[in-house]
Coordinates of C-alpha atoms and ligand atoms in Angstrom, one line a residue:
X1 CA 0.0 0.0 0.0
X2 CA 1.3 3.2 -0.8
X3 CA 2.5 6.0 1.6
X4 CA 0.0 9.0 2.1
X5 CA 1.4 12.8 1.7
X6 CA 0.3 15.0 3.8
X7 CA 2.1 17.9 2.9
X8 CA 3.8 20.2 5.3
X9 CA 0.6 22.3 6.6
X10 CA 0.8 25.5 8.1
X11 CA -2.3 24.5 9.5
X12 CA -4.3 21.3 10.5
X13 CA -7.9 21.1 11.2
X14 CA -9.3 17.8 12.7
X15 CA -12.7 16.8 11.3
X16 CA -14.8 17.8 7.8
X17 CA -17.7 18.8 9.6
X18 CA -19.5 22.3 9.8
X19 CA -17.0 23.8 12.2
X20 CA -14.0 22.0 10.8
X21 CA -14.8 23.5 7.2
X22 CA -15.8 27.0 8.6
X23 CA -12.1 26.7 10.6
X24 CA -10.1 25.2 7.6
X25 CA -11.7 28.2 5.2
X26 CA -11.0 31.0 7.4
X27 CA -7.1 29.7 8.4
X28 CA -7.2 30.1 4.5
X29 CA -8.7 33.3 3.6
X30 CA -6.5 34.8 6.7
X31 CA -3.3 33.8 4.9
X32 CA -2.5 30.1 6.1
X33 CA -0.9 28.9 3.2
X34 CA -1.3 25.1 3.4
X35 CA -4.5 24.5 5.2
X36 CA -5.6 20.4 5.5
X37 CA -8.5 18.9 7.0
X38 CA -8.3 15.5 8.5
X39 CA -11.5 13.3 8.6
X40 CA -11.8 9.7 10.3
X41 CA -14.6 8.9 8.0
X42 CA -15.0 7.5 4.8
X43 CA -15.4 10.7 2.3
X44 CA -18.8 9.7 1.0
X45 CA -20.1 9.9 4.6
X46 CA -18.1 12.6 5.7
X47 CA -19.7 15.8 7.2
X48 CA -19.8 14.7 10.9
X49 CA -23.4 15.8 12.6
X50 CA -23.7 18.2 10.5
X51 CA -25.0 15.8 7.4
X52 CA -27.8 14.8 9.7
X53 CA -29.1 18.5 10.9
X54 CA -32.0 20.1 9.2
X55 CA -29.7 22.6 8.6
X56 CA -30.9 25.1 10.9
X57 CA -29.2 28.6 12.1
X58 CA -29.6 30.8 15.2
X59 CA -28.8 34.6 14.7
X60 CA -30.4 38.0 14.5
X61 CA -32.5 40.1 12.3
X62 CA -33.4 43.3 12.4
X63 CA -36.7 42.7 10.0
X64 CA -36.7 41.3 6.2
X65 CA -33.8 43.7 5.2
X66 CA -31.3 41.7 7.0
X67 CA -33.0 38.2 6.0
X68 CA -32.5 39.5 2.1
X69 CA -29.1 40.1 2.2
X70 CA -28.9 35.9 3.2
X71 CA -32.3 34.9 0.7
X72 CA -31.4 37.2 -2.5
X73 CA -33.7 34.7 -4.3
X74 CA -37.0 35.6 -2.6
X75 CA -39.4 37.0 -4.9
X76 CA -41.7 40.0 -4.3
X77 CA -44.7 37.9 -4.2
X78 CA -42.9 35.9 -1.9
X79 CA -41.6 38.9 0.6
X80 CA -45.4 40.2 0.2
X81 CA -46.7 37.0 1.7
X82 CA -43.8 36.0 4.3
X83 CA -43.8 37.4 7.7
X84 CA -40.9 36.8 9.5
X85 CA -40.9 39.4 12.3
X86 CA -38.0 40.1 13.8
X87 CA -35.2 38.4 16.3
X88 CA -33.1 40.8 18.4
X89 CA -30.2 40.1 19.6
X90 CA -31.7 40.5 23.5
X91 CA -34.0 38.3 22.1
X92 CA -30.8 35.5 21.6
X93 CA -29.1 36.6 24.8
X94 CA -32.8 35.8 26.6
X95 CA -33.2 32.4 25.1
X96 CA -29.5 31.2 25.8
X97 CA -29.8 32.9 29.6
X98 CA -33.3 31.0 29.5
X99 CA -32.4 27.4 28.0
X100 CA -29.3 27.4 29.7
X101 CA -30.7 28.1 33.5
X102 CA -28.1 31.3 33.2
X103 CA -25.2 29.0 32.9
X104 CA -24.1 30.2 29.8
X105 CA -20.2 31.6 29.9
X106 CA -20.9 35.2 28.9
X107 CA -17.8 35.4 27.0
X108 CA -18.4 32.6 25.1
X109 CA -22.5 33.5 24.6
X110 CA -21.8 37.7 23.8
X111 CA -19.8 36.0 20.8
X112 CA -22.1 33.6 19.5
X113 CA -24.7 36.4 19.5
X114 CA -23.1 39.6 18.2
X115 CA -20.8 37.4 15.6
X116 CA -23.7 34.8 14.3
X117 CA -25.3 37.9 11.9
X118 CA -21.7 38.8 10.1
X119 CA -20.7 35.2 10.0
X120 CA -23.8 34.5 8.1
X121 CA -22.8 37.0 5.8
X122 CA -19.6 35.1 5.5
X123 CA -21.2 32.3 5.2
X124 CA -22.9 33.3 1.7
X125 CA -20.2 35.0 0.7
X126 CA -18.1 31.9 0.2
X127 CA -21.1 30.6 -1.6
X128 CA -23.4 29.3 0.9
X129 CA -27.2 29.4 0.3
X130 CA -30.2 29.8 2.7
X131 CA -34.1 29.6 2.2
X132 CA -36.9 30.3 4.6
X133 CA -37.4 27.9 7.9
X134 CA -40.6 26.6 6.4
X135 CA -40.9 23.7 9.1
X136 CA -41.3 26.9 11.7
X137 CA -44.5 28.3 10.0
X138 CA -47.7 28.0 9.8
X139 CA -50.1 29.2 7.3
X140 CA -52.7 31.7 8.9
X141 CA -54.6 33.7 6.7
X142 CA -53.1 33.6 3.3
X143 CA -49.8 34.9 4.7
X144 CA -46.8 32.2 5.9
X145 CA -45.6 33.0 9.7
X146 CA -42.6 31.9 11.2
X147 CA -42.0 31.3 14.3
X148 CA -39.0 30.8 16.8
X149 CA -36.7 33.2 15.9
X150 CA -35.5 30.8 13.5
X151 CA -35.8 32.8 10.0
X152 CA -32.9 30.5 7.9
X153 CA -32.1 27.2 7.0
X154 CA -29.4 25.8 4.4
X155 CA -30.8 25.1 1.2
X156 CA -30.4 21.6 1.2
X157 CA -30.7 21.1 4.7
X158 CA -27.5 19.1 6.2
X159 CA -26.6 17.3 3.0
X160 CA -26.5 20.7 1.2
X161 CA -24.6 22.5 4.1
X162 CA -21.7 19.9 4.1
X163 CA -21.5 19.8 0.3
X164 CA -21.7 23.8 -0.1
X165 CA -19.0 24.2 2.9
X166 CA -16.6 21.8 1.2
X167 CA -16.8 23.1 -2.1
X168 CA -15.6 26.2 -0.5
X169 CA -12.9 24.7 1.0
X170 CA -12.2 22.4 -2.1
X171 CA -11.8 26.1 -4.0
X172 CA -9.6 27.4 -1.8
X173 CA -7.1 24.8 -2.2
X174 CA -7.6 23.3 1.3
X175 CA -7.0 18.8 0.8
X176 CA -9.5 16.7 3.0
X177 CA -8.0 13.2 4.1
X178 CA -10.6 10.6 4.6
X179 CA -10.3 7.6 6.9
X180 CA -7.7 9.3 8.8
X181 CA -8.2 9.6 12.1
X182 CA -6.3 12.0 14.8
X183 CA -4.8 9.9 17.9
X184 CA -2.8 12.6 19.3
X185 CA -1.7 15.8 19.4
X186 CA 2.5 16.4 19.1
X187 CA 4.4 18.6 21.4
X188 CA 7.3 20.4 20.8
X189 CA 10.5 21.1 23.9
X190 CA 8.5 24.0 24.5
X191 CA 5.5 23.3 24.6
X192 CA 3.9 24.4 21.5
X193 CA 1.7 22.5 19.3
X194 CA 3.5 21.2 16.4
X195 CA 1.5 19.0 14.9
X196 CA -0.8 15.6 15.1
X197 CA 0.1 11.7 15.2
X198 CA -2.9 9.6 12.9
X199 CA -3.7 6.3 11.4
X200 CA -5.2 5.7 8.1
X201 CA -5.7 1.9 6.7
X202 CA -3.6 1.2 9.6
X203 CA -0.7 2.7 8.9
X204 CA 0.4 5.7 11.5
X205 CA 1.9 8.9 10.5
X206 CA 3.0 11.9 12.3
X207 CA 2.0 15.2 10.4
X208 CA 4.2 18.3 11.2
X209 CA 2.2 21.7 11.3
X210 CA 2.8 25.2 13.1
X211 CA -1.1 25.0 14.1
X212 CA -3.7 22.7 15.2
X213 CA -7.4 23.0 15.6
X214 CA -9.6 20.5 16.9
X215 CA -12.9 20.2 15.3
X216 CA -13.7 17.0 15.8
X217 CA -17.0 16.6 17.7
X218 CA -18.0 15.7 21.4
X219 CA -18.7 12.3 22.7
X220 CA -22.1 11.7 21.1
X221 CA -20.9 8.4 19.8
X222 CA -19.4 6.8 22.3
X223 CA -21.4 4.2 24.7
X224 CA -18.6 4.6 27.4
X225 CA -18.4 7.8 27.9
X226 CA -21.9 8.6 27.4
X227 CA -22.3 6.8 30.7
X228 CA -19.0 7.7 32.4
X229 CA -20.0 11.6 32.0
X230 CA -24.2 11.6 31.3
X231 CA -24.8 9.1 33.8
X232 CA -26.1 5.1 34.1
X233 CA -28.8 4.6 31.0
X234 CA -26.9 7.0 28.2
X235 CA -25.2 4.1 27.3
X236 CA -28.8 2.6 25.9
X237 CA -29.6 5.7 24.0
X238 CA -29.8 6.1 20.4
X239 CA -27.3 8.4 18.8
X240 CA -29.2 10.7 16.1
X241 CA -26.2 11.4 14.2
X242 CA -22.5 10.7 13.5
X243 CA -20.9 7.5 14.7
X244 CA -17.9 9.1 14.6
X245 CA -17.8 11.6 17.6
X246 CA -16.1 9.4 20.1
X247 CA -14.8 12.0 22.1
X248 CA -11.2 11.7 20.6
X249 CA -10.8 15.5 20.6
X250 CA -11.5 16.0 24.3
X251 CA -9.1 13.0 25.0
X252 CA -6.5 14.4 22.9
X253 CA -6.6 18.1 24.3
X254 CA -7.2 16.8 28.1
X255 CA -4.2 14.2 27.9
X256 CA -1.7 17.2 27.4
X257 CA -3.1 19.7 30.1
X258 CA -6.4 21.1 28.4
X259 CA -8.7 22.3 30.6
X260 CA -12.4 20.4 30.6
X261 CA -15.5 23.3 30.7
X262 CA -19.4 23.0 30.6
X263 CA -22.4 20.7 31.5
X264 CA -20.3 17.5 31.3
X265 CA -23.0 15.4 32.6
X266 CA -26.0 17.4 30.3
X267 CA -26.4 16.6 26.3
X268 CA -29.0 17.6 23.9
X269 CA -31.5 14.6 23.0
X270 CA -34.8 14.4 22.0
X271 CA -37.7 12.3 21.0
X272 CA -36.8 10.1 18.5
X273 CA -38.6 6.9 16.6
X274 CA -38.4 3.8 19.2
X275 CA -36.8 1.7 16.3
X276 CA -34.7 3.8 14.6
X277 CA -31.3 2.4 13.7
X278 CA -28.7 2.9 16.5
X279 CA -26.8 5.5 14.5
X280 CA -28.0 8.2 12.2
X281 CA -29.3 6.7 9.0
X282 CA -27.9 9.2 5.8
X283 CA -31.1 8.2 4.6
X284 CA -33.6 9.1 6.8
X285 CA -31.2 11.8 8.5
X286 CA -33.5 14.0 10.9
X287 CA -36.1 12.1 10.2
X288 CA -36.6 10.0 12.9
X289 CA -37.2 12.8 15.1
X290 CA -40.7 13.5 16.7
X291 CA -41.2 17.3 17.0
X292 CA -44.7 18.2 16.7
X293 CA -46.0 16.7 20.8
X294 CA -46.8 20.3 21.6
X295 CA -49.8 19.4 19.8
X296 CA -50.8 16.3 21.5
X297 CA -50.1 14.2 24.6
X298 CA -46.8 11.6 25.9
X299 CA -48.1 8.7 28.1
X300 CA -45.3 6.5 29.3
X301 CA -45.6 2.8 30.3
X302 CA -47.5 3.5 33.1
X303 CA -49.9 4.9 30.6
X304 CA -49.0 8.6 32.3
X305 CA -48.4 12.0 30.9
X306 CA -44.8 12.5 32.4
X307 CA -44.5 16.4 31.3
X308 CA -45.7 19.4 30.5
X309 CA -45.6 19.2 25.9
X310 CA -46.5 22.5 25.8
X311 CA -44.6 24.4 28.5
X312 CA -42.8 26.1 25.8
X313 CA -42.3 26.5 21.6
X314 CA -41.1 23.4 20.3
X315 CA -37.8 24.6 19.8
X316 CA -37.2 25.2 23.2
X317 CA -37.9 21.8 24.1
X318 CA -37.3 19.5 22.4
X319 CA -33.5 19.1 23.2
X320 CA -34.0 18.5 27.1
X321 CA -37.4 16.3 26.2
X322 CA -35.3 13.4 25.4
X323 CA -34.0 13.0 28.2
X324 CA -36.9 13.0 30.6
X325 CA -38.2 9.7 28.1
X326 CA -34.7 8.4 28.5
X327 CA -35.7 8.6 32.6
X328 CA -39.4 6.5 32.3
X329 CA -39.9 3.5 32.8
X330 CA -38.1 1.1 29.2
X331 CA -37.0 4.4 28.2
X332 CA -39.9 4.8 25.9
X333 CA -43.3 7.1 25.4
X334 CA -45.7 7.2 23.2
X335 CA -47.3 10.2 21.5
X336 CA -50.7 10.4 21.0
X337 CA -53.1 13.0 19.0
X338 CA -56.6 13.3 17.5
X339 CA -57.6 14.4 13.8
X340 CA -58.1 17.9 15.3
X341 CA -53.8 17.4 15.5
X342 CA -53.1 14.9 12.3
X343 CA -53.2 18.1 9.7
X344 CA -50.7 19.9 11.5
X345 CA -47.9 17.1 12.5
X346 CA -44.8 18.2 10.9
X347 CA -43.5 15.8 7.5
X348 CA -41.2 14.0 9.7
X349 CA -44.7 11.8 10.6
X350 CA -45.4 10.7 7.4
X351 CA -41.7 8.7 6.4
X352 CA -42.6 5.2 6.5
X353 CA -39.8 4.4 8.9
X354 CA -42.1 4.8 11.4
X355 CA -43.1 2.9 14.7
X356 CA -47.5 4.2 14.5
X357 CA -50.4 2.7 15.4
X358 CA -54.0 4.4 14.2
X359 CA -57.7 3.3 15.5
X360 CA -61.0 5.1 15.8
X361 CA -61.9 4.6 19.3
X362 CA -59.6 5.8 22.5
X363 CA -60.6 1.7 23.8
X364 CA -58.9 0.8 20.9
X365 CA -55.8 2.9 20.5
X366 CA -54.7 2.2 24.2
X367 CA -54.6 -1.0 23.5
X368 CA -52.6 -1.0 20.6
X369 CA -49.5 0.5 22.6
X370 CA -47.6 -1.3 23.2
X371 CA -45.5 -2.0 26.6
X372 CA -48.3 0.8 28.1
X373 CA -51.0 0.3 30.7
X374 CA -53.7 0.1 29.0
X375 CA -56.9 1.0 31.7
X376 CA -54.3 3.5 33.1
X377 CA -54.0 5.3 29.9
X378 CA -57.6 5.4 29.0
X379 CA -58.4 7.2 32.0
X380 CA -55.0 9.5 31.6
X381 CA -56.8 10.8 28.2
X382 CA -60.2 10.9 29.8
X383 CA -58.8 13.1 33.1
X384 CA -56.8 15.3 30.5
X385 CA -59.8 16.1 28.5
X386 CA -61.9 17.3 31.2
X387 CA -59.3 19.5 32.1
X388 CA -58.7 21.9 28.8
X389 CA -59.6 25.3 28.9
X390 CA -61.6 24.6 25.4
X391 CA -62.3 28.3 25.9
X392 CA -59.1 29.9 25.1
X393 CA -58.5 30.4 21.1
X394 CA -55.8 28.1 19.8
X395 CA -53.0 29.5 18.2
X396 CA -50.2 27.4 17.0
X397 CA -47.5 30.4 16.4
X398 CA -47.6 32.0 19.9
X399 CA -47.6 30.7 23.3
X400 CA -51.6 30.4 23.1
X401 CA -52.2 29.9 27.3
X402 CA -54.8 27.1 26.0
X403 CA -53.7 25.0 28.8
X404 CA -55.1 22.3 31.4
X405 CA -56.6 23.0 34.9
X406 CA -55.9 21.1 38.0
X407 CA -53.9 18.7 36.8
X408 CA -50.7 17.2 38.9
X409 CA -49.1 17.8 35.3
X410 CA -50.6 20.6 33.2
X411 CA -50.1 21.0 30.0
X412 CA -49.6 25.0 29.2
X413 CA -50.2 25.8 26.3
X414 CA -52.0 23.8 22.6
X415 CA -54.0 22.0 24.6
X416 CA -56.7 20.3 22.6
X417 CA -59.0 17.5 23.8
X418 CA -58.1 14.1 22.2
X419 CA -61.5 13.3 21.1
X420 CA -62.1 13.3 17.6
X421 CA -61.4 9.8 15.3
X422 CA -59.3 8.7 13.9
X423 CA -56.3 8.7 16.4
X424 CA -52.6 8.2 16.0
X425 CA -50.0 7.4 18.6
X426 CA -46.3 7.1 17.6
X427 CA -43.8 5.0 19.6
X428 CA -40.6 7.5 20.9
X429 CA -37.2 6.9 22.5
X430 CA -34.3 9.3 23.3
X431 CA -31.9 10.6 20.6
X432 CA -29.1 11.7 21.9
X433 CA -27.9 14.7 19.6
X434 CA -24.7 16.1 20.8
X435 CA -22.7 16.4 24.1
X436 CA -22.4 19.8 26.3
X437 CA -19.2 19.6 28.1
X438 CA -16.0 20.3 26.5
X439 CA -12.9 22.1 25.8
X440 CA -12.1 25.7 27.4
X441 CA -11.3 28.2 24.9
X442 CA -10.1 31.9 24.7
X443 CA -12.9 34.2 23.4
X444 CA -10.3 33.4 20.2
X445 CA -10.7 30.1 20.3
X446 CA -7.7 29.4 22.2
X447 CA -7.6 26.2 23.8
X448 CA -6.9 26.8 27.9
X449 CA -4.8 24.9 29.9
X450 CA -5.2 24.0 33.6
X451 CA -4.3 27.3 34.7
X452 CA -6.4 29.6 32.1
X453 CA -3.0 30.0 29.9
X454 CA -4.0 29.6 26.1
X455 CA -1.9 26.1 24.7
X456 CA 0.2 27.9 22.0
X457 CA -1.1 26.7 18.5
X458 CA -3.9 24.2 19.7
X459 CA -7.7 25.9 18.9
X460 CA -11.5 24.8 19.1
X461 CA -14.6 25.5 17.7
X462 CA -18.1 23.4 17.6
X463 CA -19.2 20.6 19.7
X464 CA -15.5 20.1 21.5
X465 CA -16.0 23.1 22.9
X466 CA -17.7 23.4 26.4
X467 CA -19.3 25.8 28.3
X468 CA -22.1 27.5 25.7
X469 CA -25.0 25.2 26.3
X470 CA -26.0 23.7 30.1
X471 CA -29.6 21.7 30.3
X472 CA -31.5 22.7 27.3
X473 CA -30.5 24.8 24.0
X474 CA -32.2 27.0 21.6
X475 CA -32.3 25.1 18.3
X476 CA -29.7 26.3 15.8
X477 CA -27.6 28.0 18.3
X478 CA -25.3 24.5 17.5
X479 CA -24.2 24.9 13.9
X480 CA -24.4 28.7 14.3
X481 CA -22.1 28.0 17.5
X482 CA -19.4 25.8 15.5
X483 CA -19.3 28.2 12.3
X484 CA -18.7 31.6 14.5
X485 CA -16.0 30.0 16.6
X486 CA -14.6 28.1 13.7
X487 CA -14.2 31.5 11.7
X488 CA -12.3 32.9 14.9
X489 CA -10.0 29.3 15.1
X490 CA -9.0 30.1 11.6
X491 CA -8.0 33.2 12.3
X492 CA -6.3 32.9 15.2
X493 CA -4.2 29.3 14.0
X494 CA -3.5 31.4 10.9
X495 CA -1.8 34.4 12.6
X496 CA 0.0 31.8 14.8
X497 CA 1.3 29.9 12.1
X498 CA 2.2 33.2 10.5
X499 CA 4.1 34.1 14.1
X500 CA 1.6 37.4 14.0
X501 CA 0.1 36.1 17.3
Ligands
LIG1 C1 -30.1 14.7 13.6 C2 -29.4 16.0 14.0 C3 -30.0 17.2 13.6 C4 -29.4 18.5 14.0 N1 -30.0 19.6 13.6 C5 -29.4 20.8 13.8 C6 -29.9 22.0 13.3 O1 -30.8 22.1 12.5 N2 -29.3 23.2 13.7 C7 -28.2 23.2 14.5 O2 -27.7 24.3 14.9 N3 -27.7 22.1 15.0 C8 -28.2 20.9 14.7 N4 -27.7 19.7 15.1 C9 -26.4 19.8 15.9 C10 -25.3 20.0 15.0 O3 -25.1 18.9 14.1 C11 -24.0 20.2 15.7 O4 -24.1 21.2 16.7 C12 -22.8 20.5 14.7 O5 -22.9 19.7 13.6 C13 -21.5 20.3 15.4 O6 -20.5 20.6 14.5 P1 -19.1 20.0 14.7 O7 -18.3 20.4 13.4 O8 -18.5 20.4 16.0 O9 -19.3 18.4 14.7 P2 -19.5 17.4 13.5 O10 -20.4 18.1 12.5 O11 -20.1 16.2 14.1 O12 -18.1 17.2 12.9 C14 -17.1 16.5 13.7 C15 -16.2 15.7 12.7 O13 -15.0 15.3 13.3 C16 -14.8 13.9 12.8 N5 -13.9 13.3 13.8 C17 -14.2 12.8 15.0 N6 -13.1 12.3 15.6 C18 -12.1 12.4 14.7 C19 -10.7 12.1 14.7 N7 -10.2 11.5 15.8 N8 -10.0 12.3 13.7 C20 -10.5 12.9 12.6 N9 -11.8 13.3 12.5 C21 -12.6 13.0 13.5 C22 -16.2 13.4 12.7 O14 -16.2 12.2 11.8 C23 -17.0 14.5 12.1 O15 -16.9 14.6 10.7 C24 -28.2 18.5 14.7 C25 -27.6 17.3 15.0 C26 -28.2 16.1 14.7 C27 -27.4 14.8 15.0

């Protein structure tokens, strides 16, 4: 078998996912000469989590001028019927103080939120393309509202952000190496960063370089640490994306003095199809998820409601959900609506991977779910029907107050009775999406040591990273996350390498 060349890099950047390509791309454009990207898997599934997301970003808008300058393609009739509102950036600083209990490391968040609008700007620049969210709207009256905050997603979804990001890269001159997977990170006498030890095909090499940045993922992937740092159980879960993300970048950083940062025991996971494959399926990619319970009820094998599905907007939910299904009884729950709901469940309930049961009668449909107390259940739906406030307006796009009264567990807001054939009930585990706790970084993407001192030439952008997210998360505050602090890695490794730093 042949020898590999790797070049001599200025610059190394572990991974081909969104932050990775966002890193290797800006190291480029801010003068590293030789930039490479080193990817443990095989090319035609490369793209990390990323490949898997809807494709979903988290930043500001002032109002339609800003969204424009992203969407050129929207066509008058299109602004004349869109309404899009607006998303401040209090408005971002509230929902990552909200989801995060206040956790959040202001440095860190004050970043994400005043950088994400230019680096979406970058973003399409280099030839990235957006379109509306249109799984956040709702048509109301002849005119399509979105909701959440949530204005953009890549054209393409996940598939279309990896292969628009690494055409960039491609036509900047920046290599991608498949199946080559980083085992550690090389230290000079001095204690600089100078470069990274791999394997590929079994063969190991050790790649010289004046800068590395690790942008390989958390520890989604791995059974052992999930349970080691999440806690007993994790180790069952599904993994919605990657299998790749075994936590070698933390290893890596930690095994030479990094410091560890975040909610190393919190991940994001949500409900996800009971039999979905054990890792992301390319095919199906988001697919599996369940998003539209706001709309409906969750019983769990003791045939009861276990939380509040409408204590918030979907997107502010769903992330923590998984794990409270992760926590019942056979990890499992089943989601249950009436035809009032059917019309209005989101596409991702009508793939025919799908783990549903339909009847016309309640007596029948409790039945039918399976591992669930039946009798229990029945009178579960029959309590929670009684107690609807059926005279508060519904409103899907705001938090409507159409909740539940007296019950130990009320449902806030969408509350609808679940009394009108036919039914359907869909069977739900927990996803895990991505892991919270990871690397400390410098607001410039820095990697800290044990003592706060920045490790000369190692940097860190995406899921690595620790300290953003603690709990919960506002959907699209991830990718947005791993593309503003992988435009910073770049710059900063480049300036390094170019001994400017
Ligand atoms: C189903 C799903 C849907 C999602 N939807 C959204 C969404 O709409 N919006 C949003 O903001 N976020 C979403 N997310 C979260 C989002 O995917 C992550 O926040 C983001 O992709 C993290 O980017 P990253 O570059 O850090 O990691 P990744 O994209 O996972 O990239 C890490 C890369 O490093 C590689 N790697 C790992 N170890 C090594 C090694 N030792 N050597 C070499 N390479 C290595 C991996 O193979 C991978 O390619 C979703 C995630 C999933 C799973």
């Amino acid at each position: 078998m042949s020898e590999i060349d790797y070049g001599n890099p200025d610059v190394i950047v572990i991974g081909a996912g969104n932050a990775a390509s966002c890193s290797a791309l800006s190291a480029r454009q801010a003068g590293a000469v030789n930039v490479i990207m080193l990817e443990v898997s095989p090319e035609e599934i490369s793209g990390g989590n990323g490949r898997f997301t809807g494709g979903g970003f988290r930043f500001p808008f002032g109002g339609i001028d800003d969204l424009v300058k992203l969407m050129p393609d929207l066509t008058d009739e299109e602004l004349s019927r869109f309404e899009f509102g607006t998303y401040s950036e209090d408005d971002y600083f509230d929902d990552m103080g909200r989801t995060t209990n206040y956790r959040t490391d202001p440095d860190l968040c004050e970043i994400l939120v005043k950088q994400s609008y230019p680096t979406m700007l970058w973003l399409r620049q280099n030839g990235v393309r957006f379109e509306p969210t249109f799984a956040n709207s709702f048509n109301i009256d002849g005119k399509v509202k979105f909701w959440g905050g949530l204005a953009c997603v890549m054209w393409g979804g996940g598939p279309g952000l990896m292969e628009m990001e690494h055409k960039a890269c491609r036509n900047a001159g920046i290599k991608m190496f498949y199946e080559t997977r980083a085992r550690e990170l090389l230290i000079d006498a001095n204690g600089n960063i100078c470069g990274v030890k791999v394997t590929h095909k079994g063969r190991t090499y050790e790649i010289r370089s004046k800068a590395v940045i690790l942008a390989c993922g958390g520890f989604s992937s791995n059974a052992e640490m999930r349970s080691r740092y999440l806690g007993p159980g994790w180790d069952l879960a599904k993994v919605r994306g990657s299998r790749f993300n075994n936590g070698d970048g933390l290893r890596m950083a930690m095994d030479i003095g990094a410091m560890s940062h975040g909610h190393f025991s919190g991940c994001h996971a949500c409900p996800w199809d009971l039999n979905a494959t054990p890792f992301g399926d390319y095919k199906v990619g988001d697919q599996f998820q369940k998003h539209s319970y706001p709309l409906g009820i969750m019983v769990n094998a003791r045939g009861e409601r276990f939380l509040d599905e409408g204590s918030d907007i979907r997107i502010y939910t769903y992330a923590k959900f998984g794990g409270i299904i992760m926590q019942q009884p056979g990890m499992f729950a089943w989601q249950i609506f009436d035809a009032k709901a059917i019309p209005l469940l989101r596409s991702e309930y009508r793939i025919k991977q799908i783990t549903k049961v339909t009847a016309n009668t309640l007596e029948e449909l409790v039945k039918k779910l399976e591992g669930v107390d039946a009798n229990a259940c029945l009178r579960e739906i029959h309590e929670f029907n009684a107690a609807v406030q059926v005279d508060v307006p519904f409103d899907p796009v705001v938090r409507d107050g159409r909740g539940t009264v007296g019950l130990k567990i009320p449902k806030s807001n969408w509350a609808h009775r679940i009394d009108t054939p036919p039914f359907e009930a869909y069977a739900t585990t927990c996803g895990v999406t991505f892991t919270f706790g990871g690397l400390k970084i410098s607001t410039s993407s820095e990697v800290e040591d044990v003592a706060g001192k920045p490790i000369p030439g190692l940097y860190a952008a995406g899921e690595v990273v620790g300290g953003l997210f603690y709990h919960n998360y506002p959907a699209g505050a991830g990718l947005m996350g791993g593309s503003v602090f992988g435009r910073i890695a770049g710059q900063s490794a480049a300036a390094h390498a170019a001994g400017r730093s």
